[in-house]
């Protein structure tokens, strides 16, 4: 566009289709990443789904205009950060993840099966994969960015072609030039770089980009030497810059948009020069025409959408409706819909093809392959016509990956197959992505023994709609009655090392380290709850500070205490508990030369104890003889944790050197296997899960995020099978695994939340259950043996929570309707781990024992698996007759009335326990309607309240602003918050930049939604910070003006 010639695209309109054309039945993911969250080929659309590691897959076009059904592709064990379709093979999809791997998938044709595994895997690399993009001219070339490094891959050979020079900070975007010769990147160090990967790993050009290090993006303007970048200015204004690599010293054009905080997603159609910009979390799409020759950006149109943007993607030009003059189509990903936005150029005639609007575009046949491109071949992709009569019909199938093995049926753009088999229980169910739970790392149903009630077809349908779930997803943790508490605890020690649980308990008594000198330990009887006297209670005088302590599982009166003097003391508590102070230990074990960190009794053999010390050794003691019998070597740094396998044959350790080790103590003093452990050096724990076949490790990553890792015990060098990030907190997660239910409990000292996950031996590995939250932080959390549980109340775990001044029992229960029956699907025969299977000498001689199992069923209770099946109260009318007799409004009203009545009757079965008598298709239809209506009502009420609050806040700011200076009052009116209110929110009395920033960082973090905070309060904190920053700017300008006047 120039002053002499009008652009043919100046009248372009953005048109939203009717709701019937939207793609619904999905739930988009909310993970923050550098990717666009949605991508499209000529056949498929892929988008980030809510479950971790899962992508939603949906056909781009419905068959004969029919409804498109969303399917699920379980890609990674961690968050999918970015993904990209091949520009040539429309079924080839590459995915990158925080699990440090890149996987390449071949999607099926319509009506075929979703691949159960990736065609090939690249990596793992040096960190989480952030961005990736296929090469525009060569088949099988892929660029991926992880951390500070960019790697160019030969996908077919699964080998890197080049590792580019590391950037100065986190990579934010990368883009290939259209001719495939150069690669551009943007980085958090505020620089733009140009690489020629075939010439060398160093950047050929580099220039300062946007002044703010917030999310920036870079795009090439086709095959020209010009680039487009979007980012933020120093004043946090969103801006678009044009660059020319022939004079790369600075931007040739800069356009400032607004001050919105949402990161911009740019989409450029190089053939027409149309640039679409959409901010994450916003409902406005900008459309500009780019003219690099001038250079300039000219706004063409704006589009206000109904939903807020989570991601944007451009549909390939070969998939456009050219006869309707559609020059660009954008897919907007919202929370629950994919909305196609068409950009149309109005023309009088829509019966003919307009050559001026649709120049020839790049075809689908690659110009070369990976090896030829790397050798210097720079041929270009041939162009093809978009004319319907001359459009190419051939397709290309890349040889880099063979067809994938099928596992899950993919819908053929029509009605879902209602007779789909349940499968093994771990296969990925197809259907809608409208899952209410976001923490499942993949899509899989939980398996376990039968409950005795057969699932109805409607229940299977709901499982396919709601995604994978655990049998314990509704588990409830509750603190028991105050009569069972031990209160008035005084002088508790807060200095026990992080490697210790803080206190220990068995079914009879609890041992609590005290803060007083001499390493005193209070021993309290659980059978005597109540308030402790204000006077001192009898204690054990250990003589030195306590590092760790542990009860003998086979002798409830023997307590082992590790001291900071490198000695282990064995104490015997008298029958009935301590009556007097205990000063002389039963035995003292000496051998370590440095401070001891952890001690653990053998799980099968009596009189065996293992200890780890800062002298880098692990020693095994025979308590009968009071001497060391084995010493394990091989550690190079502090040992964080150790754990016996359930059968007592192997010992696992995790240490500060970032290594996970596995020993067979009776065979060798050196580790049998080693593998990579958690990256962070702040602490870690290890526990055996899934019958001793897997190891679960809790620790930190390089960014101090707490996470759990799952390893196959016999394949430690292969690294973790699955990695799941939880939160950011300073304390190490302490895991407890219930081997009867497969549930792992995770919490840390000083936490208020206990995470629950069911661990499965096959993907998805982790299924989230309800968490337990306490009102105040706990200093420790220790679980009791299974016999302490009340099975009549379906209590599957009991723990002791050490609070500020009280010890509280916590019961974890599963809500069940038929409580009169023994729930044998939750309570299988439990291992009697409190009775030894053999002695220490027999174990040392090479023998192995197996403990017996006990049935937890009370004699008078009948197992639920043997309960008589209930007969339906009435015969239901067939769905076809029901649909023919009543209108949709009548059916909706009846269904809502029935649900309200059922909610009022607490004796009715829970929905997750019984769905019978209603046709499968009806349940899916009504459930979707109820969810949609509820979401609309809640959303409208929330927006109405938000508008009222904003108006009231602005009015109050106006009222307070009248007493402020003119510039300050103007800032209050613009931002909607007064100076006084902003100071109150951030709790600052003086306008000090350091104090403002410190309080802002703290309040923003504690109000984050991921830690249970409020997005509304977080937005208030942000607005208060903006108001104070503006006030500081105004005052600085005033002082500068005063200084200037004084000089003149």
mmCIF file of C-alpha atoms in Angstrom, residues 604-911:
data_model
loop_
_atom_site.group_PDB
_atom_site.id
_atom_site.type_symbol
_atom_site.label_atom_id
_atom_site.label_comp_id
_atom_site.label_asym_id
_atom_site.label_seq_id
_atom_site.Cartn_x
_atom_site.Cartn_y
_atom_site.Cartn_z
ATOM 1 C CA UNK A 604 11.551 -57.916 56.243
ATOM 2 C CA UNK A 605 14.423 -59.026 58.505
ATOM 3 C CA UNK A 606 14.556 -58.275 62.220
ATOM 4 C CA UNK A 607 17.508 -56.509 63.898
ATOM 5 C CA UNK A 608 18.848 -54.858 60.747
ATOM 6 C CA UNK A 609 19.315 -51.090 60.415
ATOM 7 C CA UNK A 610 20.762 -48.996 57.591
ATOM 8 C CA UNK A 611 22.227 -45.500 58.002
ATOM 9 C CA UNK A 612 23.651 -42.827 55.711
ATOM 10 C CA UNK A 613 26.169 -40.198 56.694
ATOM 11 C CA UNK A 614 27.974 -37.162 55.375
ATOM 12 C CA UNK A 615 31.072 -39.375 55.146
ATOM 13 C CA UNK A 616 29.475 -40.578 51.832
ATOM 14 C CA UNK A 617 28.918 -44.127 53.094
ATOM 15 C CA UNK A 618 25.855 -46.244 53.740
ATOM 16 C CA UNK A 619 26.302 -48.743 56.586
ATOM 17 C CA UNK A 620 24.171 -51.719 57.554
ATOM 18 C CA UNK A 621 24.134 -52.738 61.223
ATOM 19 C CA UNK A 622 23.189 -55.981 62.941
ATOM 20 C CA UNK A 623 21.543 -54.862 66.143
ATOM 21 C CA UNK A 624 21.794 -58.220 67.874
ATOM 22 C CA UNK A 625 25.578 -58.068 67.771
ATOM 23 C CA UNK A 626 25.687 -54.271 67.877
ATOM 24 C CA UNK A 627 28.128 -53.997 65.006
ATOM 25 C CA UNK A 628 28.464 -52.933 61.380
ATOM 26 C CA UNK A 629 28.153 -55.783 58.858
ATOM 27 C CA UNK A 630 28.142 -54.004 55.461
ATOM 28 C CA UNK A 631 29.465 -50.683 54.144
ATOM 29 C CA UNK A 632 28.277 -49.414 50.758
ATOM 30 C CA UNK A 633 30.430 -47.040 48.705
ATOM 31 C CA UNK A 634 30.039 -45.045 45.508
ATOM 32 C CA UNK A 635 28.559 -41.698 46.568
ATOM 33 C CA UNK A 636 30.308 -38.417 45.783
ATOM 34 C CA UNK A 637 28.117 -35.968 47.689
ATOM 35 C CA UNK A 638 25.582 -35.762 50.489
ATOM 36 C CA UNK A 639 23.029 -38.597 50.573
ATOM 37 C CA UNK A 640 19.554 -37.109 50.710
ATOM 38 C CA UNK A 641 17.474 -40.256 51.160
ATOM 39 C CA UNK A 642 17.540 -44.053 51.110
ATOM 40 C CA UNK A 643 14.815 -46.680 50.879
ATOM 41 C CA UNK A 644 14.629 -50.487 51.084
ATOM 42 C CA UNK A 645 12.702 -52.361 48.421
ATOM 43 C CA UNK A 646 9.533 -54.053 49.725
ATOM 44 C CA UNK A 647 11.199 -57.485 49.608
ATOM 45 C CA UNK A 648 14.324 -56.153 51.343
ATOM 46 C CA UNK A 649 16.746 -57.278 48.627
ATOM 47 C CA UNK A 650 17.707 -53.899 47.205
ATOM 48 C CA UNK A 651 18.462 -50.432 48.537
ATOM 49 C CA UNK A 652 17.917 -47.196 46.599
ATOM 50 C CA UNK A 653 19.602 -43.869 47.364
ATOM 51 C CA UNK A 654 19.379 -40.346 45.952
ATOM 52 C CA UNK A 655 22.115 -37.812 46.617
ATOM 53 C CA UNK A 656 23.092 -34.210 46.085
ATOM 54 C CA UNK A 657 25.276 -35.073 43.091
ATOM 55 C CA UNK A 658 22.039 -35.537 41.079
ATOM 56 C CA UNK A 659 22.353 -39.319 40.855
ATOM 57 C CA UNK A 660 19.942 -42.107 41.740
ATOM 58 C CA UNK A 661 21.680 -45.354 42.764
ATOM 59 C CA UNK A 662 20.501 -48.913 43.281
ATOM 60 C CA UNK A 663 22.409 -51.406 45.463
ATOM 61 C CA UNK A 664 22.191 -55.114 46.165
ATOM 62 C CA UNK A 665 24.052 -54.978 49.491
ATOM 63 C CA UNK A 666 24.696 -58.715 49.819
ATOM 64 C CA UNK A 667 26.298 -58.911 46.359
ATOM 65 C CA UNK A 668 28.402 -55.777 46.032
ATOM 66 C CA UNK A 669 29.448 -52.690 47.935
ATOM 67 C CA UNK A 670 29.216 -50.658 44.738
ATOM 68 C CA UNK A 671 25.952 -49.558 43.073
ATOM 69 C CA UNK A 672 24.384 -52.033 40.667
ATOM 70 C CA UNK A 673 22.778 -49.210 38.641
ATOM 71 C CA UNK A 674 22.986 -45.437 38.403
ATOM 72 C CA UNK A 675 20.684 -42.945 36.743
ATOM 73 C CA UNK A 676 19.968 -39.218 36.598
ATOM 74 C CA UNK A 677 18.055 -37.886 39.586
ATOM 75 C CA UNK A 678 16.455 -34.504 40.284
ATOM 76 C CA UNK A 679 18.400 -31.495 39.030
ATOM 77 C CA UNK A 680 18.075 -29.290 42.093
ATOM 78 C CA UNK A 681 20.435 -29.730 45.025
ATOM 79 C CA UNK A 682 17.996 -28.627 47.726
ATOM 80 C CA UNK A 683 16.814 -32.071 48.810
ATOM 81 C CA UNK A 684 15.147 -35.213 47.504
ATOM 82 C CA UNK A 685 13.315 -38.326 48.705
ATOM 83 C CA UNK A 686 12.964 -41.790 47.207
ATOM 84 C CA UNK A 687 10.303 -44.475 47.753
ATOM 85 C CA UNK A 688 9.485 -47.796 46.058
ATOM 86 C CA UNK A 689 6.095 -48.061 44.323
ATOM 87 C CA UNK A 690 4.037 -50.509 42.230
ATOM 88 C CA UNK A 691 5.178 -53.679 43.942
ATOM 89 C CA UNK A 692 8.844 -52.727 43.921
ATOM 90 C CA UNK A 693 9.103 -52.428 40.141
ATOM 91 C CA UNK A 694 9.323 -48.634 40.115
ATOM 92 C CA UNK A 695 10.995 -45.859 42.090
ATOM 93 C CA UNK A 696 9.311 -42.544 42.834
ATOM 94 C CA UNK A 697 11.616 -39.620 43.598
ATOM 95 C CA UNK A 698 10.512 -36.218 44.878
ATOM 96 C CA UNK A 699 12.834 -33.272 44.430
ATOM 97 C CA UNK A 700 13.385 -29.955 42.680
ATOM 98 C CA UNK A 701 14.219 -28.877 39.163
ATOM 99 C CA UNK A 702 16.749 -26.219 38.192
ATOM 100 C CA UNK A 703 14.081 -23.517 38.709
ATOM 101 C CA UNK A 704 13.270 -24.708 42.267
ATOM 102 C CA UNK A 705 9.909 -26.167 41.256
ATOM 103 C CA UNK A 706 8.925 -29.202 43.294
ATOM 104 C CA UNK A 707 8.243 -32.241 41.155
ATOM 105 C CA UNK A 708 8.022 -36.017 41.260
ATOM 106 C CA UNK A 709 9.792 -38.428 38.934
ATOM 107 C CA UNK A 710 8.961 -42.064 38.202
ATOM 108 C CA UNK A 711 11.702 -44.555 37.255
ATOM 109 C CA UNK A 712 11.661 -48.184 36.247
ATOM 110 C CA UNK A 713 13.807 -49.858 38.891
ATOM 111 C CA UNK A 714 15.644 -52.058 36.395
ATOM 112 C CA UNK A 715 16.320 -49.215 33.935
ATOM 113 C CA UNK A 716 17.671 -46.279 35.942
ATOM 114 C CA UNK A 717 20.166 -45.195 33.240
ATOM 115 C CA UNK A 718 17.234 -44.559 30.863
ATOM 116 C CA UNK A 719 16.038 -41.700 33.058
ATOM 117 C CA UNK A 720 12.534 -41.026 34.363
ATOM 118 C CA UNK A 721 9.471 -42.450 32.647
ATOM 119 C CA UNK A 722 7.361 -39.532 33.805
ATOM 120 C CA UNK A 723 7.976 -36.140 35.420
ATOM 121 C CA UNK A 724 5.207 -34.144 37.091
ATOM 122 C CA UNK A 725 5.688 -30.602 38.396
ATOM 123 C CA UNK A 726 3.614 -29.663 41.435
ATOM 124 C CA UNK A 727 4.389 -26.211 42.835
ATOM 125 C CA UNK A 728 7.104 -23.873 44.051
ATOM 126 C CA UNK A 729 7.897 -24.192 47.771
ATOM 127 C CA UNK A 730 11.100 -24.368 49.843
ATOM 128 C CA UNK A 731 10.533 -27.664 51.666
ATOM 129 C CA UNK A 732 11.253 -31.117 50.265
ATOM 130 C CA UNK A 733 8.194 -33.256 49.536
ATOM 131 C CA UNK A 734 7.975 -36.241 51.900
ATOM 132 C CA UNK A 735 6.338 -39.184 50.077
ATOM 133 C CA UNK A 736 4.375 -42.014 51.652
ATOM 134 C CA UNK A 737 3.192 -44.838 49.405
ATOM 135 C CA UNK A 738 0.215 -47.039 50.292
ATOM 136 C CA UNK A 739 0.971 -50.291 48.496
ATOM 137 C CA UNK A 740 -2.589 -51.617 48.906
ATOM 138 C CA UNK A 741 -4.240 -48.776 46.985
ATOM 139 C CA UNK A 742 -1.338 -47.466 44.897
ATOM 140 C CA UNK A 743 -1.843 -43.943 46.278
ATOM 141 C CA UNK A 744 1.141 -41.759 47.119
ATOM 142 C CA UNK A 745 0.791 -38.933 49.647
ATOM 143 C CA UNK A 746 3.139 -35.949 49.288
ATOM 144 C CA UNK A 747 3.645 -33.015 51.622
ATOM 145 C CA UNK A 748 6.484 -30.984 53.102
ATOM 146 C CA UNK A 749 7.346 -29.473 56.441
ATOM 147 C CA UNK A 750 5.655 -26.112 56.695
ATOM 148 C CA UNK A 751 3.064 -26.988 54.049
ATOM 149 C CA UNK A 752 -0.690 -26.790 54.463
ATOM 150 C CA UNK A 753 -1.518 -29.143 51.598
ATOM 151 C CA UNK A 754 -1.134 -32.885 51.098
ATOM 152 C CA UNK A 755 -1.089 -34.004 47.447
ATOM 153 C CA UNK A 756 -2.634 -37.378 46.552
ATOM 154 C CA UNK A 757 -1.865 -39.262 43.330
ATOM 155 C CA UNK A 758 -2.657 -42.786 42.272
ATOM 156 C CA UNK A 759 0.464 -44.268 40.682
ATOM 157 C CA UNK A 760 -0.110 -46.697 37.797
ATOM 158 C CA UNK A 761 2.542 -48.975 36.248
ATOM 159 C CA UNK A 762 1.643 -47.869 32.711
ATOM 160 C CA UNK A 763 0.874 -44.496 31.157
ATOM 161 C CA UNK A 764 -0.400 -42.084 32.367
ATOM 162 C CA UNK A 765 1.502 -43.067 35.578
ATOM 163 C CA UNK A 766 -0.012 -40.299 37.782
ATOM 164 C CA UNK A 767 -3.751 -39.776 38.354
ATOM 165 C CA UNK A 768 -4.647 -36.876 40.606
ATOM 166 C CA UNK A 769 -6.957 -37.294 43.589
ATOM 167 C CA UNK A 770 -8.461 -34.740 45.937
ATOM 168 C CA UNK A 771 -5.879 -32.954 48.079
ATOM 169 C CA UNK A 772 -6.104 -32.482 51.827
ATOM 170 C CA UNK A 773 -5.669 -28.936 53.099
ATOM 171 C CA UNK A 774 -5.183 -27.844 56.701
ATOM 172 C CA UNK A 775 -5.797 -24.445 58.219
ATOM 173 C CA UNK A 776 -2.237 -24.004 59.511
ATOM 174 C CA UNK A 777 1.170 -25.372 58.448
ATOM 175 C CA UNK A 778 2.257 -28.720 59.793
ATOM 176 C CA UNK A 779 5.710 -29.563 61.101
ATOM 177 C CA UNK A 780 5.427 -33.210 60.149
ATOM 178 C CA UNK A 781 3.070 -35.766 58.657
ATOM 179 C CA UNK A 782 3.525 -39.474 59.484
ATOM 180 C CA UNK A 783 1.302 -42.404 58.471
ATOM 181 C CA UNK A 784 0.233 -45.323 60.648
ATOM 182 C CA UNK A 785 -0.160 -48.968 59.715
ATOM 183 C CA UNK A 786 -3.291 -50.257 57.989
ATOM 184 C CA UNK A 787 -4.879 -51.758 61.110
ATOM 185 C CA UNK A 788 -5.407 -48.231 62.465
ATOM 186 C CA UNK A 789 -7.934 -47.507 59.690
ATOM 187 C CA UNK A 790 -11.692 -47.781 60.250
ATOM 188 C CA UNK A 791 -12.690 -49.926 57.266
ATOM 189 C CA UNK A 792 -16.379 -49.526 58.120
ATOM 190 C CA UNK A 793 -16.045 -45.851 57.187
ATOM 191 C CA UNK A 794 -14.019 -46.766 54.068
ATOM 192 C CA UNK A 795 -10.913 -45.227 55.629
ATOM 193 C CA UNK A 796 -7.932 -46.389 53.583
ATOM 194 C CA UNK A 797 -5.148 -44.392 55.305
ATOM 195 C CA UNK A 798 -4.569 -42.703 58.656
ATOM 196 C CA UNK A 799 -1.854 -40.225 59.506
ATOM 197 C CA UNK A 800 -0.674 -38.099 62.401
ATOM 198 C CA UNK A 801 -0.315 -34.396 61.710
ATOM 199 C CA UNK A 802 2.034 -32.394 63.922
ATOM 200 C CA UNK A 803 0.765 -28.840 64.169
ATOM 201 C CA UNK A 804 1.866 -25.788 66.087
ATOM 202 C CA UNK A 805 1.035 -27.246 69.480
ATOM 203 C CA UNK A 806 -1.031 -30.368 68.852
ATOM 204 C CA UNK A 807 -0.853 -33.833 67.338
ATOM 205 C CA UNK A 808 -3.959 -34.554 65.249
ATOM 206 C CA UNK A 809 -5.058 -37.818 63.604
ATOM 207 C CA UNK A 810 -6.122 -37.387 59.976
ATOM 208 C CA UNK A 811 -8.322 -39.977 58.247
ATOM 209 C CA UNK A 812 -8.457 -40.406 54.473
ATOM 210 C CA UNK A 813 -11.731 -41.908 53.271
ATOM 211 C CA UNK A 814 -13.422 -42.751 49.998
ATOM 212 C CA UNK A 815 -17.128 -41.809 49.834
ATOM 213 C CA UNK A 816 -19.206 -44.910 49.170
ATOM 214 C CA UNK A 817 -22.951 -45.469 49.336
ATOM 215 C CA UNK A 818 -22.993 -49.140 50.326
ATOM 216 C CA UNK A 819 -21.039 -48.760 53.559
ATOM 217 C CA UNK A 820 -22.740 -51.784 55.067
ATOM 218 C CA UNK A 821 -20.581 -53.888 52.735
ATOM 219 C CA UNK A 822 -16.845 -54.396 53.069
ATOM 220 C CA UNK A 823 -15.189 -52.555 50.157
ATOM 221 C CA UNK A 824 -12.846 -55.328 49.033
ATOM 222 C CA UNK A 825 -11.810 -53.342 45.926
ATOM 223 C CA UNK A 826 -10.166 -50.799 48.264
ATOM 224 C CA UNK A 827 -9.014 -53.163 51.020
ATOM 225 C CA UNK A 828 -7.182 -56.165 49.548
ATOM 226 C CA UNK A 829 -5.314 -58.451 51.969
ATOM 227 C CA UNK A 830 -2.584 -56.234 53.427
ATOM 228 C CA UNK A 831 1.026 -57.200 54.013
ATOM 229 C CA UNK A 832 1.793 -57.690 57.703
ATOM 230 C CA UNK A 833 4.951 -55.569 57.602
ATOM 231 C CA UNK A 834 4.988 -55.255 61.405
ATOM 232 C CA UNK A 835 6.022 -58.913 61.772
ATOM 233 C CA UNK A 836 9.478 -60.096 60.577
ATOM 234 C CA UNK A 837 9.818 -62.854 57.992
ATOM 235 C CA UNK A 838 13.338 -63.891 59.065
ATOM 236 C CA UNK A 839 16.244 -62.848 61.252
ATOM 237 C CA UNK A 840 19.278 -60.716 60.525
ATOM 238 C CA UNK A 841 21.752 -63.616 60.296
ATOM 239 C CA UNK A 842 19.515 -65.518 57.864
ATOM 240 C CA UNK A 843 19.206 -62.472 55.613
ATOM 241 C CA UNK A 844 22.944 -61.859 55.676
ATOM 242 C CA UNK A 845 23.458 -65.530 54.756
ATOM 243 C CA UNK A 846 21.479 -64.962 51.551
ATOM 244 C CA UNK A 847 17.988 -66.055 52.547
ATOM 245 C CA UNK A 848 14.877 -64.110 51.579
ATOM 246 C CA UNK A 849 11.595 -64.144 53.427
ATOM 247 C CA UNK A 850 8.069 -63.201 52.561
ATOM 248 C CA UNK A 851 5.645 -61.738 55.054
ATOM 249 C CA UNK A 852 2.122 -63.051 55.329
ATOM 250 C CA UNK A 853 -0.986 -61.071 54.510
ATOM 251 C CA UNK A 854 -3.970 -60.251 56.696
ATOM 252 C CA UNK A 855 -7.595 -59.787 55.731
ATOM 253 C CA UNK A 856 -8.995 -56.481 57.024
ATOM 254 C CA UNK A 857 -12.628 -57.550 56.643
ATOM 255 C CA UNK A 858 -14.571 -57.644 59.910
ATOM 256 C CA UNK A 859 -16.322 -61.033 60.368
ATOM 257 C CA UNK A 860 -19.820 -59.572 60.235
ATOM 258 C CA UNK A 861 -19.357 -57.641 56.936
ATOM 259 C CA UNK A 862 -20.058 -59.017 53.451
ATOM 260 C CA UNK A 863 -17.660 -58.076 50.625
ATOM 261 C CA UNK A 864 -19.175 -55.640 48.177
ATOM 262 C CA UNK A 865 -18.130 -57.931 45.321
ATOM 263 C CA UNK A 866 -20.608 -60.505 46.681
ATOM 264 C CA UNK A 867 -23.431 -58.029 47.242
ATOM 265 C CA UNK A 868 -26.640 -58.753 45.292
ATOM 266 C CA UNK A 869 -27.094 -56.568 42.272
ATOM 267 C CA UNK A 870 -29.964 -54.125 42.595
ATOM 268 C CA UNK A 871 -32.745 -54.454 40.072
ATOM 269 C CA UNK A 872 -34.031 -51.306 38.378
ATOM 270 C CA UNK A 873 -37.184 -49.945 39.995
ATOM 271 C CA UNK A 874 -38.957 -49.510 36.694
ATOM 272 C CA UNK A 875 -38.540 -50.321 33.063
ATOM 273 C CA UNK A 876 -37.314 -47.333 31.150
ATOM 274 C CA UNK A 877 -38.858 -46.219 27.922
ATOM 275 C CA UNK A 878 -36.500 -46.627 24.964
ATOM 276 C CA UNK A 879 -34.619 -43.484 24.033
ATOM 277 C CA UNK A 880 -36.220 -43.292 20.582
ATOM 278 C CA UNK A 881 -39.729 -43.250 22.082
ATOM 279 C CA UNK A 882 -38.683 -40.769 24.754
ATOM 280 C CA UNK A 883 -37.219 -38.395 22.207
ATOM 281 C CA UNK A 884 -40.335 -38.610 20.089
ATOM 282 C CA UNK A 885 -42.747 -37.834 22.932
ATOM 283 C CA UNK A 886 -41.125 -34.825 24.618
ATOM 284 C CA UNK A 887 -39.583 -31.604 23.431
ATOM 285 C CA UNK A 888 -36.006 -30.618 24.248
ATOM 286 C CA UNK A 889 -37.195 -28.034 26.777
ATOM 287 C CA UNK A 890 -39.341 -30.618 28.580
ATOM 288 C CA UNK A 891 -36.500 -33.113 28.741
ATOM 289 C CA UNK A 892 -34.070 -30.474 30.000
ATOM 290 C CA UNK A 893 -36.538 -29.363 32.697
ATOM 291 C CA UNK A 894 -37.180 -32.948 33.815
ATOM 292 C CA UNK A 895 -33.490 -33.734 33.966
ATOM 293 C CA UNK A 896 -32.699 -30.636 36.029
ATOM 294 C CA UNK A 897 -35.602 -31.382 38.410
ATOM 295 C CA UNK A 898 -34.392 -34.946 38.861
ATOM 296 C CA UNK A 899 -30.864 -33.743 39.601
ATOM 297 C CA UNK A 900 -32.098 -31.245 42.204
ATOM 298 C CA UNK A 901 -34.214 -33.925 43.863
ATOM 299 C CA UNK A 902 -31.283 -36.338 43.861
ATOM 300 C CA UNK A 903 -29.007 -33.719 45.426
ATOM 301 C CA UNK A 904 -31.495 -33.366 48.248
ATOM 302 C CA UNK A 905 -31.528 -37.101 48.991
ATOM 303 C CA UNK A 906 -28.274 -38.096 50.651
ATOM 304 C CA UNK A 907 -29.179 -41.789 50.624
ATOM 305 C CA UNK A 908 -29.080 -41.960 46.824
ATOM 306 C CA UNK A 909 -25.978 -43.370 45.168
ATOM 307 C CA UNK A 910 -23.265 -40.986 44.116
ATOM 308 C CA UNK A 911 -23.051 -40.306 40.351
#
